[in-house]
Amino acid sequence: MTGQQLKNSILQMAVQGKLVPQDPNDEPASVLLERIRKEKEQLIKEGKIKKEKNPSYIFRGADNLPYEKVGKNEPVCIADEVPFEIPESWEWVRLGNIFQHNTGKALNASNRTGSLLPYITTSNLYWDRFELGNLREMYFSENEIEKCTATKGDLLVCEGGDIGRAAIWMFDEDIRIQNHIHKLRSYTEVCTEFFYYLFYLYKHAGWIGGKGIGIQGLSANALHALLFPLPPLSEQKRIVSKIKESEPLMEKYADVEKYLDKLNTEFPDQLRKSILQEAVQGKLVPQDPTDEPVSVLLERIRAEKQHLVKEGKIKKDKHESVIFRRDNSHYEKRGSEEVCIDDEIPFEIPENWCWARMGSYLDVRDGTHDTPKYVLEGIPLVTSKNLCNGKIDFSTAKFISREDHLAISLRSKVDAGDIMYAMIGSIGNPVLYNGNAEFSIKNMALFKKIANGLDMEYVYWFLYLSQDTMKKFASGGVQSFVSLGYLRNYWIPVPPIQEQHRIVTAIKQILPKISTL
């Protein structure tokens, strides 16, 4: 049961007379209703309210069913309109029988007569509270002030917007209302808070603005005709007191529900990241002493990289480094200088692994940063907005000419096995591309494998895991970004190539099961 369902259930019990016991010493609701009728008749005599053309009242028949008499018509059984059973000491009433009600003034910019006064609209009225920080003003004549002013104790209900939303005006200062708010003022004493809770239940049960016995709108006529249960006045107060006593527990229940929902929503992703963290720390699969040492793998990549530099296929890395261990510490050789980097290492890895800069063992380049001229038909230009859940969404991509595409592809052609990574805006969202489509990229990094180098699926999962950290260190004001230099210098733990393959296999076996949790 959700927090909302619990509150609905408690309110349902309340308005059915099941939350607090009935007291036979209470004045019956029929007496209260008769007092309301007499007060209403007196106000009509005094000319303060208009007489209804077809007044109605509801009573119990000899069969104990509710009947309604409208004007001079014969009484009609309305048992099919009644949403639930109520105690014998209660009565069913139309809301208009116990409350005076009217809406406020419609906006009229050309009408500038009267007094300029603040007013509230539905945007100021929320459940059980008002937001009064942005009040507007308009002109009200004397007659409009009398009709459109809410005073302390009035129940205000939204006619428009979130129809049925209600709150009691509990301020000492009066306020004017706009025409999309109903003002309800009882003819004689009732517990207005009880009727606030009725509106809350009817709204959240779908009986206002929903299906069932409800109504889609809340015009004056619809409001007037709403069927409400009327308990004895003393019981109304006892019910409200019990609800208020229960509300802190309902709120605590709702908070726990939100926490559990958040936990359930986030748990799969947290578990996924936890598994990936174990993987890149060498704790997901066992190490095998017969694996080719990672130093051999890295030396092979360095040799191939030098060969590609000589052929002009990639640029020489000015900051290329080699990481090695000495006396159980990590050192980085930068040119002829050796620097201890223990304070830069983010976590421990197995002894047969090695830390490396991504740019030293991967070809890390980027797409265009320019904005080519867009065309109606042509080659898709993929940006960070098109990367989502490990895939490219071509449906929202814009198009560029083939000429511009060829110019961009000279430095950033995407081949199968490459990893795309958004550098600007929504940083991260890595995509390991395995297709053969023709497209260009903009504002994103491109990670390319160097010969028989790193397993690109292993690199993909490492980038997936690292994207939250990279976002924290992103630069920029309006639009955050990570630089190509930052990505090239980012630390990656490198296992032996055979272990990389085993890690990828284990990830493929485990992660699909997480989605079923």
Protein backbone atom coordinates (compact mmCIF):
# COMPACT_ATOMS: atom_id res chain seq x y z
CA MET A 1 0.00 0.00 0.00
CA THR A 2 1.37 3.40 -0.98
CA GLY A 3 1.36 6.43 1.30
CA GLN A 4 -1.45 7.96 -0.77
CA GLN A 5 -3.47 4.75 -0.59
CA LEU A 6 -3.02 4.63 3.19
CA LYS A 7 -4.23 8.22 3.54
CA ASN A 8 -7.18 7.53 1.23
CA SER A 9 -8.05 4.45 3.27
CA ILE A 10 -8.00 6.36 6.57
CA LEU A 11 -10.09 9.20 5.11
CA GLN A 12 -12.49 6.66 3.62
CA MET A 13 -12.96 5.16 7.09
CA ALA A 14 -13.43 8.66 8.49
CA VAL A 15 -16.20 9.70 6.11
CA GLN A 16 -17.97 6.36 6.54
CA GLY A 17 -18.11 6.77 10.31
CA LYS A 18 -15.55 4.02 10.98
CA LEU A 19 -12.61 6.07 12.29
CA VAL A 20 -14.14 7.18 15.58
CA PRO A 21 -17.12 5.66 17.45
CA GLN A 22 -20.54 7.30 17.31
CA ASP A 23 -21.78 8.87 20.54
CA PRO A 24 -25.54 8.48 21.18
CA ASN A 25 -25.40 11.74 23.18
CA ASP A 26 -24.39 13.71 20.07
CA GLU A 27 -27.00 15.99 18.55
CA PRO A 28 -28.16 14.11 15.40
CA ALA A 29 -27.06 15.44 12.03
CA SER A 30 -30.75 15.88 11.13
CA VAL A 31 -31.03 18.58 13.84
CA LEU A 32 -27.92 20.31 12.51
CA LEU A 33 -29.35 20.12 9.01
CA GLU A 34 -32.63 21.64 10.15
CA ARG A 35 -30.73 24.47 11.84
CA ILE A 36 -28.84 25.08 8.57
CA ARG A 37 -32.16 25.20 6.64
CA LYS A 38 -33.60 27.77 9.03
CA GLU A 39 -30.48 29.93 8.83
CA LYS A 40 -30.63 29.74 5.05
CA GLU A 41 -34.30 30.79 5.04
CA GLN A 42 -33.48 33.73 7.31
CA LEU A 43 -30.72 34.92 4.98
CA ILE A 44 -33.20 34.71 2.08
CA LYS A 45 -35.74 36.81 3.99
CA GLU A 46 -33.06 39.40 4.73
CA GLY A 47 -32.14 39.52 1.05
CA LYS A 48 -28.58 38.44 1.71
CA ILE A 49 -28.85 35.40 -0.56
CA LYS A 50 -31.20 34.48 -3.37
CA LYS A 51 -33.88 31.84 -3.07
CA GLU A 52 -33.23 28.70 -5.07
CA LYS A 53 -35.69 28.01 -7.89
CA ASN A 54 -35.83 24.33 -7.07
CA PRO A 55 -34.58 23.78 -3.52
CA SER A 56 -33.85 20.21 -2.60
CA TYR A 57 -33.36 18.20 0.53
CA ILE A 58 -32.42 14.60 1.20
CA PHE A 59 -34.04 12.34 3.80
CA ARG A 60 -34.17 8.68 4.74
CA GLY A 61 -37.23 6.76 3.62
CA ALA A 62 -39.06 4.10 5.55
CA ASP A 63 -36.82 1.57 3.83
CA ASN A 64 -33.79 3.43 5.29
CA LEU A 65 -32.70 4.44 1.76
CA PRO A 66 -31.88 8.06 0.84
CA TYR A 67 -34.57 10.02 -1.02
CA GLU A 68 -34.35 13.49 -2.50
CA LYS A 69 -37.19 15.97 -2.97
CA VAL A 70 -36.49 18.71 -5.54
CA GLY A 71 -38.91 21.64 -5.56
CA LYS A 72 -42.51 20.39 -5.72
CA ASN A 73 -41.59 17.11 -7.41
CA GLU A 74 -42.19 13.76 -5.82
CA PRO A 75 -39.24 12.38 -3.80
CA VAL A 76 -36.88 10.16 -5.77
CA CYS A 77 -34.65 7.42 -4.34
CA ILE A 78 -30.99 8.36 -4.89
CA ALA A 79 -29.42 5.19 -3.51
CA ASP A 80 -27.55 4.69 -6.81
CA GLU A 81 -25.85 8.09 -6.33
CA VAL A 82 -24.64 7.38 -2.82
CA PRO A 83 -21.00 6.20 -2.93
CA PHE A 84 -20.94 4.40 0.45
CA GLU A 85 -22.93 3.61 3.59
CA ILE A 86 -23.01 6.02 6.55
CA PRO A 87 -24.18 5.65 10.18
CA GLU A 88 -27.85 6.22 11.02
CA SER A 89 -27.04 9.40 12.97
CA TRP A 90 -25.55 10.94 9.81
CA GLU A 91 -27.29 12.49 6.79
CA TRP A 92 -26.57 12.81 3.11
CA VAL A 93 -26.59 16.40 1.82
CA ARG A 94 -25.89 18.38 -1.31
CA LEU A 95 -22.94 20.69 -0.71
CA GLY A 96 -25.08 23.70 -1.70
CA ASN A 97 -27.46 22.92 1.16
CA ILE A 98 -24.84 23.66 3.81
CA PHE A 99 -22.46 26.13 2.14
CA GLN A 100 -22.92 29.46 0.41
CA HIS A 101 -20.61 29.40 -2.56
CA ASN A 102 -19.53 31.60 -5.42
CA THR A 103 -16.49 32.21 -7.58
CA GLY A 104 -14.41 35.37 -7.73
CA LYS A 105 -13.85 38.04 -10.36
CA ALA A 106 -12.78 37.33 -13.91
CA LEU A 107 -9.70 39.15 -15.15
CA ASN A 108 -10.58 42.28 -17.11
CA ALA A 109 -7.68 44.55 -18.00
CA SER A 110 -9.97 47.28 -19.34
CA ASN A 111 -11.96 47.57 -16.09
CA ARG A 112 -10.02 50.01 -13.91
CA THR A 113 -12.77 51.22 -11.58
CA GLY A 114 -12.83 50.64 -7.85
CA SER A 115 -9.93 49.77 -5.57
CA LEU A 116 -6.70 48.14 -6.70
CA LEU A 117 -6.38 45.09 -4.45
CA PRO A 118 -4.34 41.88 -4.33
CA TYR A 119 -6.09 38.61 -5.21
CA ILE A 120 -5.30 34.91 -5.40
CA THR A 121 -5.69 32.47 -8.27
CA THR A 122 -5.46 28.69 -8.48
CA SER A 123 -1.67 29.07 -8.75
CA ASN A 124 -1.68 30.32 -5.14
CA LEU A 125 -3.97 27.59 -3.79
CA TYR A 126 -2.52 24.19 -2.86
CA TRP A 127 -3.68 21.36 -0.64
CA ASP A 128 -4.04 22.79 2.88
CA ARG A 129 -1.79 25.78 2.15
CA PHE A 130 -1.35 28.95 0.09
CA GLU A 131 1.70 30.32 -1.72
CA LEU A 132 1.42 34.10 -1.41
CA GLY A 133 4.79 35.28 -2.65
CA ASN A 134 3.59 36.36 -6.10
CA LEU A 135 0.22 38.01 -5.57
CA ARG A 136 -1.16 40.14 -8.39
CA GLU A 137 -3.56 43.07 -8.18
CA MET A 138 -6.68 44.15 -10.05
CA TYR A 139 -9.52 46.61 -9.55
CA PHE A 140 -12.58 45.62 -7.50
CA SER A 141 -15.78 47.65 -7.13
CA GLU A 142 -17.58 47.72 -3.76
CA ASN A 143 -20.06 45.06 -4.89
CA GLU A 144 -17.23 42.91 -6.22
CA ILE A 145 -15.29 43.25 -2.98
CA GLU A 146 -18.25 41.94 -1.00
CA LYS A 147 -18.74 38.98 -3.33
CA CYS A 148 -15.11 38.14 -4.04
CA THR A 149 -13.56 38.45 -0.58
CA ALA A 150 -12.54 35.38 1.41
CA THR A 151 -12.35 35.71 5.19
CA LYS A 152 -10.82 33.56 7.89
CA GLY A 153 -12.45 30.13 7.96
CA ASP A 154 -13.67 30.08 4.33
CA LEU A 155 -12.99 26.91 2.37
CA LEU A 156 -11.49 27.74 -1.05
CA VAL A 157 -11.68 25.18 -3.86
CA CYS A 158 -10.13 25.22 -7.34
CA GLU A 159 -12.62 25.34 -10.19
CA GLY A 160 -9.86 25.32 -12.81
CA GLY A 161 -6.32 23.92 -12.91
CA ASP A 162 -6.15 21.01 -10.49
CA ILE A 163 -9.91 21.03 -9.97
CA GLY A 164 -11.10 20.20 -6.49
CA ARG A 165 -7.84 21.15 -4.80
CA ALA A 166 -8.76 22.90 -1.56
CA ALA A 167 -7.47 24.82 1.46
CA ILE A 168 -9.01 26.81 4.31
CA TRP A 169 -8.15 30.51 4.47
CA MET A 170 -6.82 30.79 8.04
CA PHE A 171 -5.28 34.27 7.88
CA ASP A 172 -6.69 37.23 9.82
CA GLU A 173 -6.43 39.45 6.72
CA ASP A 174 -9.12 39.09 4.05
CA ILE A 175 -8.21 38.26 0.45
CA ARG A 176 -9.92 38.62 -2.91
CA ILE A 177 -10.35 35.62 -5.23
CA GLN A 178 -10.25 35.23 -8.98
CA ASN A 179 -13.07 33.53 -10.88
CA HIS A 180 -11.45 30.07 -11.03
CA ILE A 181 -11.73 29.68 -7.25
CA HIS A 182 -14.89 28.73 -5.36
CA LYS A 183 -15.43 30.32 -1.96
CA LEU A 184 -17.44 28.14 0.44
CA ARG A 185 -18.88 29.63 3.62
CA SER A 186 -21.18 27.57 5.84
CA TYR A 187 -24.68 28.86 6.69
CA THR A 188 -24.17 27.91 10.32
CA GLU A 189 -21.44 26.28 12.36
CA VAL A 190 -19.89 23.17 10.85
CA CYS A 191 -16.36 21.79 11.16
CA THR A 192 -14.94 23.15 7.89
CA GLU A 193 -11.82 20.99 8.21
CA PHE A 194 -14.01 17.90 7.94
CA PHE A 195 -15.21 19.12 4.53
CA TYR A 196 -11.64 19.93 3.50
CA TYR A 197 -10.79 16.27 4.07
CA LEU A 198 -13.88 15.27 2.08
CA PHE A 199 -12.60 17.27 -0.89
CA TYR A 200 -9.17 15.67 -0.47
CA LEU A 201 -10.65 12.16 -0.47
CA TYR A 202 -13.07 12.82 -3.33
CA LYS A 203 -10.26 14.26 -5.44
CA HIS A 204 -7.73 11.48 -4.79
CA ALA A 205 -10.36 8.76 -5.12
CA GLY A 206 -11.24 10.10 -8.59
CA TRP A 207 -14.72 11.31 -7.60
CA ILE A 208 -13.84 14.86 -8.63
CA GLY A 209 -12.14 15.27 -11.98
CA GLY A 210 -12.19 11.51 -12.53
CA LYS A 211 -14.47 8.57 -13.15
CA GLY A 212 -17.11 6.87 -11.05
CA ILE A 213 -19.50 9.17 -9.23
CA GLY A 214 -17.21 12.09 -9.98
CA ILE A 215 -17.39 15.00 -12.38
CA GLN A 216 -14.91 16.18 -14.95
CA GLY A 217 -15.30 19.86 -14.14
CA LEU A 218 -16.31 21.81 -11.08
CA SER A 219 -18.78 24.47 -12.15
CA ALA A 220 -21.02 26.20 -9.61
CA ASN A 221 -23.84 23.78 -10.42
CA ALA A 222 -21.57 20.75 -10.16
CA LEU A 223 -20.18 21.95 -6.83
CA HIS A 224 -23.68 22.65 -5.52
CA ALA A 225 -24.80 19.12 -6.39
CA LEU A 226 -21.89 17.25 -4.77
CA LEU A 227 -23.17 14.59 -2.36
CA PHE A 228 -21.42 14.76 1.00
CA PRO A 229 -22.03 12.85 4.24
CA LEU A 230 -22.96 15.06 7.20
CA PRO A 231 -22.08 13.68 10.66
CA PRO A 232 -23.21 15.31 13.90
CA LEU A 233 -21.13 18.42 14.58
CA SER A 234 -19.41 16.88 17.61
CA GLU A 235 -18.44 13.83 15.57
CA GLN A 236 -17.10 16.03 12.75
CA LYS A 237 -14.69 17.54 15.27
CA ARG A 238 -13.70 14.15 16.70
CA ILE A 239 -13.01 12.85 13.19
CA VAL A 240 -10.81 15.84 12.33
CA SER A 241 -8.93 15.46 15.61
CA LYS A 242 -8.30 11.77 14.90
CA ILE A 243 -7.12 12.48 11.34
CA LYS A 244 -4.68 15.13 12.60
CA GLU A 245 -3.43 12.69 15.19
CA SER A 246 -2.83 10.14 12.43
CA GLU A 247 -1.23 12.51 9.91
CA PRO A 248 2.34 12.42 11.35
CA LEU A 249 2.24 8.61 11.12
CA MET A 250 0.88 8.80 7.56
CA GLU A 251 3.65 11.23 6.63
CA LYS A 252 6.27 8.97 8.20
CA TYR A 253 4.83 6.02 6.25
CA ALA A 254 4.93 8.08 3.03
CA ASP A 255 8.57 9.08 3.71
CA VAL A 256 9.54 5.44 4.22
CA GLU A 257 7.68 4.53 1.02
CA LYS A 258 9.56 7.23 -0.92
CA TYR A 259 12.85 6.01 0.50
CA LEU A 260 12.07 2.40 -0.48
CA ASP A 261 10.93 3.50 -3.95
CA LYS A 262 14.17 5.45 -4.36
CA LEU A 263 16.15 2.46 -3.12
CA ASN A 264 14.34 0.10 -5.48
CA THR A 265 14.83 2.50 -8.38
CA GLU A 266 18.51 3.11 -7.70
CA PHE A 267 19.46 -0.37 -6.51
CA PRO A 268 19.94 -1.97 -9.96
CA ASP A 269 22.23 0.88 -11.07
CA GLN A 270 24.13 0.86 -7.78
CA LEU A 271 24.55 -2.91 -8.00
CA ARG A 272 25.70 -2.60 -11.62
CA LYS A 273 28.31 -0.02 -10.66
CA SER A 274 29.39 -2.09 -7.66
CA ILE A 275 29.97 -5.10 -9.91
CA LEU A 276 31.90 -2.99 -12.41
CA GLN A 277 34.00 -1.53 -9.59
CA GLU A 278 34.85 -5.06 -8.47
CA ALA A 279 35.73 -5.87 -12.09
CA VAL A 280 38.21 -3.01 -12.55
CA GLN A 281 39.81 -3.74 -9.18
CA GLY A 282 40.54 -7.34 -10.13
CA LYS A 283 37.95 -8.84 -7.78
CA LEU A 284 35.37 -10.14 -10.24
CA VAL A 285 37.36 -12.98 -11.78
CA PRO A 286 40.49 -14.74 -10.41
CA GLN A 287 43.95 -13.90 -11.71
CA ASP A 288 45.74 -16.59 -13.71
CA PRO A 289 49.56 -16.75 -13.28
CA THR A 290 49.85 -18.24 -16.79
CA ASP A 291 48.42 -15.07 -18.41
CA GLU A 292 50.77 -13.06 -20.55
CA PRO A 293 52.20 -10.30 -18.29
CA VAL A 294 50.50 -6.97 -18.80
CA SER A 295 53.92 -5.36 -19.32
CA VAL A 296 54.27 -7.40 -22.52
CA LEU A 297 50.85 -6.21 -23.72
CA LEU A 298 51.69 -2.55 -23.04
CA GLU A 299 55.09 -2.83 -24.73
CA ARG A 300 53.41 -4.30 -27.80
CA ILE A 301 50.93 -1.41 -27.89
CA ARG A 302 53.76 1.15 -27.52
CA ALA A 303 55.66 -0.42 -30.39
CA GLU A 304 52.60 -0.42 -32.64
CA LYS A 305 51.83 3.18 -31.67
CA GLN A 306 55.35 4.30 -32.64
CA HIS A 307 54.91 2.52 -35.98
CA LEU A 308 51.62 4.33 -36.61
CA VAL A 309 53.22 7.66 -35.68
CA LYS A 310 56.01 7.05 -38.23
CA GLU A 311 53.40 6.28 -40.89
CA GLY A 312 51.56 9.52 -40.03
CA LYS A 313 48.34 7.70 -39.12
CA ILE A 314 48.27 9.09 -35.59
CA LYS A 315 49.96 12.04 -33.92
CA LYS A 316 52.84 11.67 -31.51
CA ASP A 317 51.82 12.03 -27.88
CA LYS A 318 53.90 14.87 -26.37
CA HIS A 319 53.09 13.68 -22.85
CA GLU A 320 53.42 9.93 -23.32
CA SER A 321 54.33 8.19 -20.10
CA VAL A 322 55.24 4.77 -18.75
CA ILE A 323 54.06 3.58 -15.35
CA PHE A 324 56.08 1.10 -13.32
CA ARG A 325 56.36 -0.19 -9.75
CA ARG A 326 59.37 0.10 -7.48
CA ASP A 327 59.54 -0.77 -3.78
CA ASN A 328 55.76 -1.29 -3.76
CA SER A 329 55.18 2.27 -5.04
CA HIS A 330 53.98 3.53 -8.41
CA TYR A 331 56.20 5.72 -10.58
CA GLU A 332 55.61 7.48 -13.87
CA LYS A 333 58.42 8.05 -16.32
CA ARG A 334 57.86 11.34 -18.10
CA GLY A 335 60.70 11.73 -20.57
CA SER A 336 63.86 11.34 -18.47
CA GLU A 337 62.08 12.18 -15.20
CA GLU A 338 60.62 9.62 -12.79
CA VAL A 339 57.83 10.80 -10.48
CA CYS A 340 56.09 8.91 -7.64
CA ILE A 341 52.35 8.91 -8.32
CA ASP A 342 51.03 6.99 -5.31
CA ASP A 343 48.82 9.95 -4.33
CA GLU A 344 47.18 9.92 -7.80
CA ILE A 345 46.25 6.22 -7.82
CA PRO A 346 42.49 5.94 -7.09
CA PHE A 347 42.46 2.35 -5.77
CA GLU A 348 44.51 -0.81 -5.40
CA ILE A 349 44.83 -3.34 -8.23
CA PRO A 350 46.42 -6.82 -8.41
CA GLU A 351 50.19 -7.02 -8.69
CA ASN A 352 50.05 -8.40 -12.23
CA TRP A 353 48.01 -5.39 -13.42
CA CYS A 354 49.32 -1.96 -14.32
CA TRP A 355 48.03 1.62 -14.21
CA ALA A 356 48.15 3.57 -17.48
CA ARG A 357 47.07 6.86 -18.99
CA MET A 358 44.28 6.25 -21.49
CA GLY A 359 45.99 8.32 -24.14
CA SER A 360 49.15 6.19 -23.91
CA TYR A 361 47.49 2.94 -25.02
CA LEU A 362 44.46 4.15 -26.95
CA ASP A 363 44.10 6.53 -29.87
CA VAL A 364 41.99 9.26 -28.24
CA ARG A 365 40.74 11.93 -30.63
CA ASP A 366 37.60 14.05 -30.96
CA GLY A 367 34.97 14.99 -33.52
CA THR A 368 34.36 18.41 -34.99
CA HIS A 369 33.64 21.36 -32.72
CA ASP A 370 32.35 23.47 -35.59
CA THR A 371 28.72 23.62 -36.67
CA PRO A 372 28.45 22.59 -40.32
CA LYS A 373 25.55 23.81 -42.40
CA TYR A 374 22.55 21.56 -41.89
CA VAL A 375 20.66 20.12 -44.86
CA LEU A 376 17.31 18.35 -45.21
CA GLU A 377 18.87 15.13 -46.49
CA GLY A 378 22.43 13.99 -46.14
CA ILE A 379 24.77 12.37 -43.62
CA PRO A 380 23.71 12.25 -39.92
CA LEU A 381 25.72 14.42 -37.53
CA VAL A 382 25.76 12.63 -34.18
CA THR A 383 26.15 14.78 -31.04
CA SER A 384 25.97 14.06 -27.31
CA LYS A 385 22.17 14.35 -27.49
CA ASN A 386 22.08 11.26 -29.69
CA LEU A 387 23.93 8.99 -27.23
CA CYS A 388 21.68 7.13 -24.80
CA ASN A 389 21.80 3.78 -22.99
CA GLY A 390 24.82 2.58 -24.93
CA LYS A 391 23.24 3.27 -28.33
CA ILE A 392 23.00 5.98 -30.97
CA ASP A 393 19.57 7.50 -31.53
CA PHE A 394 19.69 8.53 -35.17
CA SER A 395 16.02 9.59 -35.16
CA THR A 396 16.83 13.03 -33.71
CA ALA A 397 20.09 13.61 -35.60
CA LYS A 398 20.44 16.51 -38.01
CA PHE A 399 22.04 16.11 -41.44
CA ILE A 400 25.08 17.62 -43.13
CA SER A 401 26.35 17.47 -46.69
CA ARG A 402 28.63 14.65 -47.84
CA GLU A 403 31.37 17.21 -48.47
CA ASP A 404 31.29 18.35 -44.82
CA HIS A 405 31.07 14.73 -43.69
CA LEU A 406 34.21 13.76 -45.62
CA ALA A 407 36.09 16.73 -44.16
CA ILE A 408 35.13 15.72 -40.61
CA SER A 409 35.88 12.05 -41.24
CA LEU A 410 39.48 12.81 -42.12
CA ARG A 411 40.21 12.99 -38.38
CA SER A 412 37.22 11.36 -36.69
CA LYS A 413 35.77 8.53 -38.76
CA VAL A 414 33.90 6.10 -36.51
CA ASP A 415 34.73 2.45 -37.19
CA ALA A 416 33.30 -0.71 -35.68
CA GLY A 417 34.90 -1.27 -32.29
CA ASP A 418 35.36 2.44 -31.53
CA ILE A 419 33.92 4.05 -28.40
CA MET A 420 32.12 7.40 -28.57
CA TYR A 421 31.98 9.51 -25.42
CA ALA A 422 30.12 12.80 -24.97
CA MET A 423 32.51 15.59 -23.94
CA ILE A 424 30.04 18.48 -23.74
CA GLY A 425 26.67 18.84 -22.01
CA SER A 426 25.47 15.40 -20.91
CA ILE A 427 28.99 14.12 -20.32
CA GLY A 428 29.52 10.38 -20.63
CA ASN A 429 26.94 8.05 -22.18
CA PRO A 430 29.62 5.87 -23.82
CA VAL A 431 28.68 3.89 -26.91
CA LEU A 432 30.72 0.96 -28.18
CA TYR A 433 29.90 1.11 -31.88
CA ASN A 434 29.60 -2.16 -33.79
CA GLY A 435 27.71 -1.06 -36.89
CA ASN A 436 28.65 0.12 -40.36
CA ALA A 437 26.51 3.23 -40.80
CA GLU A 438 27.94 6.41 -42.30
CA PHE A 439 27.84 9.41 -39.97
CA SER A 440 29.95 12.20 -38.47
CA ILE A 441 30.42 13.18 -34.83
CA LYS A 442 30.52 16.51 -33.03
CA ASN A 443 31.58 17.48 -29.49
CA MET A 444 32.52 13.97 -28.47
CA ALA A 445 35.65 11.93 -27.88
CA LEU A 446 36.50 8.90 -29.95
CA PHE A 447 38.49 6.04 -28.40
CA LYS A 448 40.18 3.80 -30.96
CA LYS A 449 42.03 0.57 -30.37
CA ILE A 450 45.73 0.44 -31.28
CA ALA A 451 46.46 -2.84 -33.07
CA ASN A 452 46.12 -5.85 -30.75
CA GLY A 453 45.75 -3.62 -27.75
CA LEU A 454 43.12 -3.30 -25.04
CA ASP A 455 39.80 -5.14 -25.14
CA MET A 456 37.43 -2.30 -26.15
CA GLU A 457 34.52 -3.85 -24.27
CA TYR A 458 36.61 -3.70 -21.11
CA VAL A 459 37.41 -0.02 -21.91
CA TYR A 460 33.69 0.64 -22.52
CA TRP A 461 32.66 -0.68 -19.11
CA PHE A 462 35.47 1.26 -17.45
CA LEU A 463 34.26 4.48 -19.11
CA TYR A 464 30.67 3.67 -18.13
CA LEU A 465 31.79 3.30 -14.50
CA SER A 466 33.96 6.45 -14.61
CA GLN A 467 31.45 8.86 -16.13
CA ASP A 468 30.06 10.05 -12.76
CA THR A 469 33.58 10.91 -11.58
CA MET A 470 34.34 12.71 -14.83
CA LYS A 471 31.16 14.79 -14.51
CA LYS A 472 32.31 16.01 -11.08
CA PHE A 473 35.54 17.34 -12.57
CA ALA A 474 33.92 18.86 -15.65
CA SER A 475 34.64 22.51 -16.45
CA GLY A 476 32.50 25.21 -17.99
CA GLY A 477 29.69 27.52 -16.95
CA VAL A 478 26.47 27.29 -18.95
CA GLN A 479 27.53 24.01 -20.52
CA SER A 480 29.96 21.70 -18.74
CA PHE A 481 32.66 19.84 -20.65
CA VAL A 482 35.70 17.63 -20.24
CA SER A 483 38.73 18.30 -22.41
CA LEU A 484 40.48 15.84 -24.69
CA GLY A 485 43.62 16.27 -22.59
CA TYR A 486 41.70 15.30 -19.46
CA LEU A 487 40.46 12.11 -21.13
CA ARG A 488 43.91 11.24 -22.46
CA ASN A 489 45.44 11.62 -19.01
CA TYR A 490 42.68 9.71 -17.21
CA TRP A 491 43.93 6.67 -15.29
CA ILE A 492 42.81 3.21 -16.40
CA PRO A 493 43.71 -0.06 -14.64
CA VAL A 494 45.03 -2.53 -17.21
CA PRO A 495 44.81 -6.29 -16.59
CA PRO A 496 46.51 -8.91 -18.81
CA ILE A 497 44.59 -9.20 -22.06
CA GLN A 498 43.30 -12.69 -21.22
CA GLU A 499 41.89 -11.39 -17.95
CA GLN A 500 40.28 -8.47 -19.75
CA HIS A 501 38.44 -11.02 -21.89
CA ARG A 502 37.38 -13.01 -18.81
CA ILE A 503 36.14 -9.84 -17.09
CA VAL A 504 34.04 -8.90 -20.14
CA THR A 505 32.57 -12.42 -20.30
CA ALA A 506 31.64 -12.29 -16.59
CA ILE A 507 30.05 -8.84 -16.97
CA LYS A 508 27.96 -10.08 -19.90
CA GLN A 509 26.72 -12.98 -17.80
CA ILE A 510 25.92 -10.94 -14.67
CA LEU A 511 24.52 -7.58 -15.83
CA PRO A 512 21.50 -8.94 -17.77
CA LYS A 513 20.31 -10.59 -14.56
CA ILE A 514 20.31 -7.25 -12.72
CA SER A 515 17.58 -5.89 -14.99
CA THR A 516 15.25 -8.62 -13.71
CA LEU A 517 15.60 -7.51 -10.09
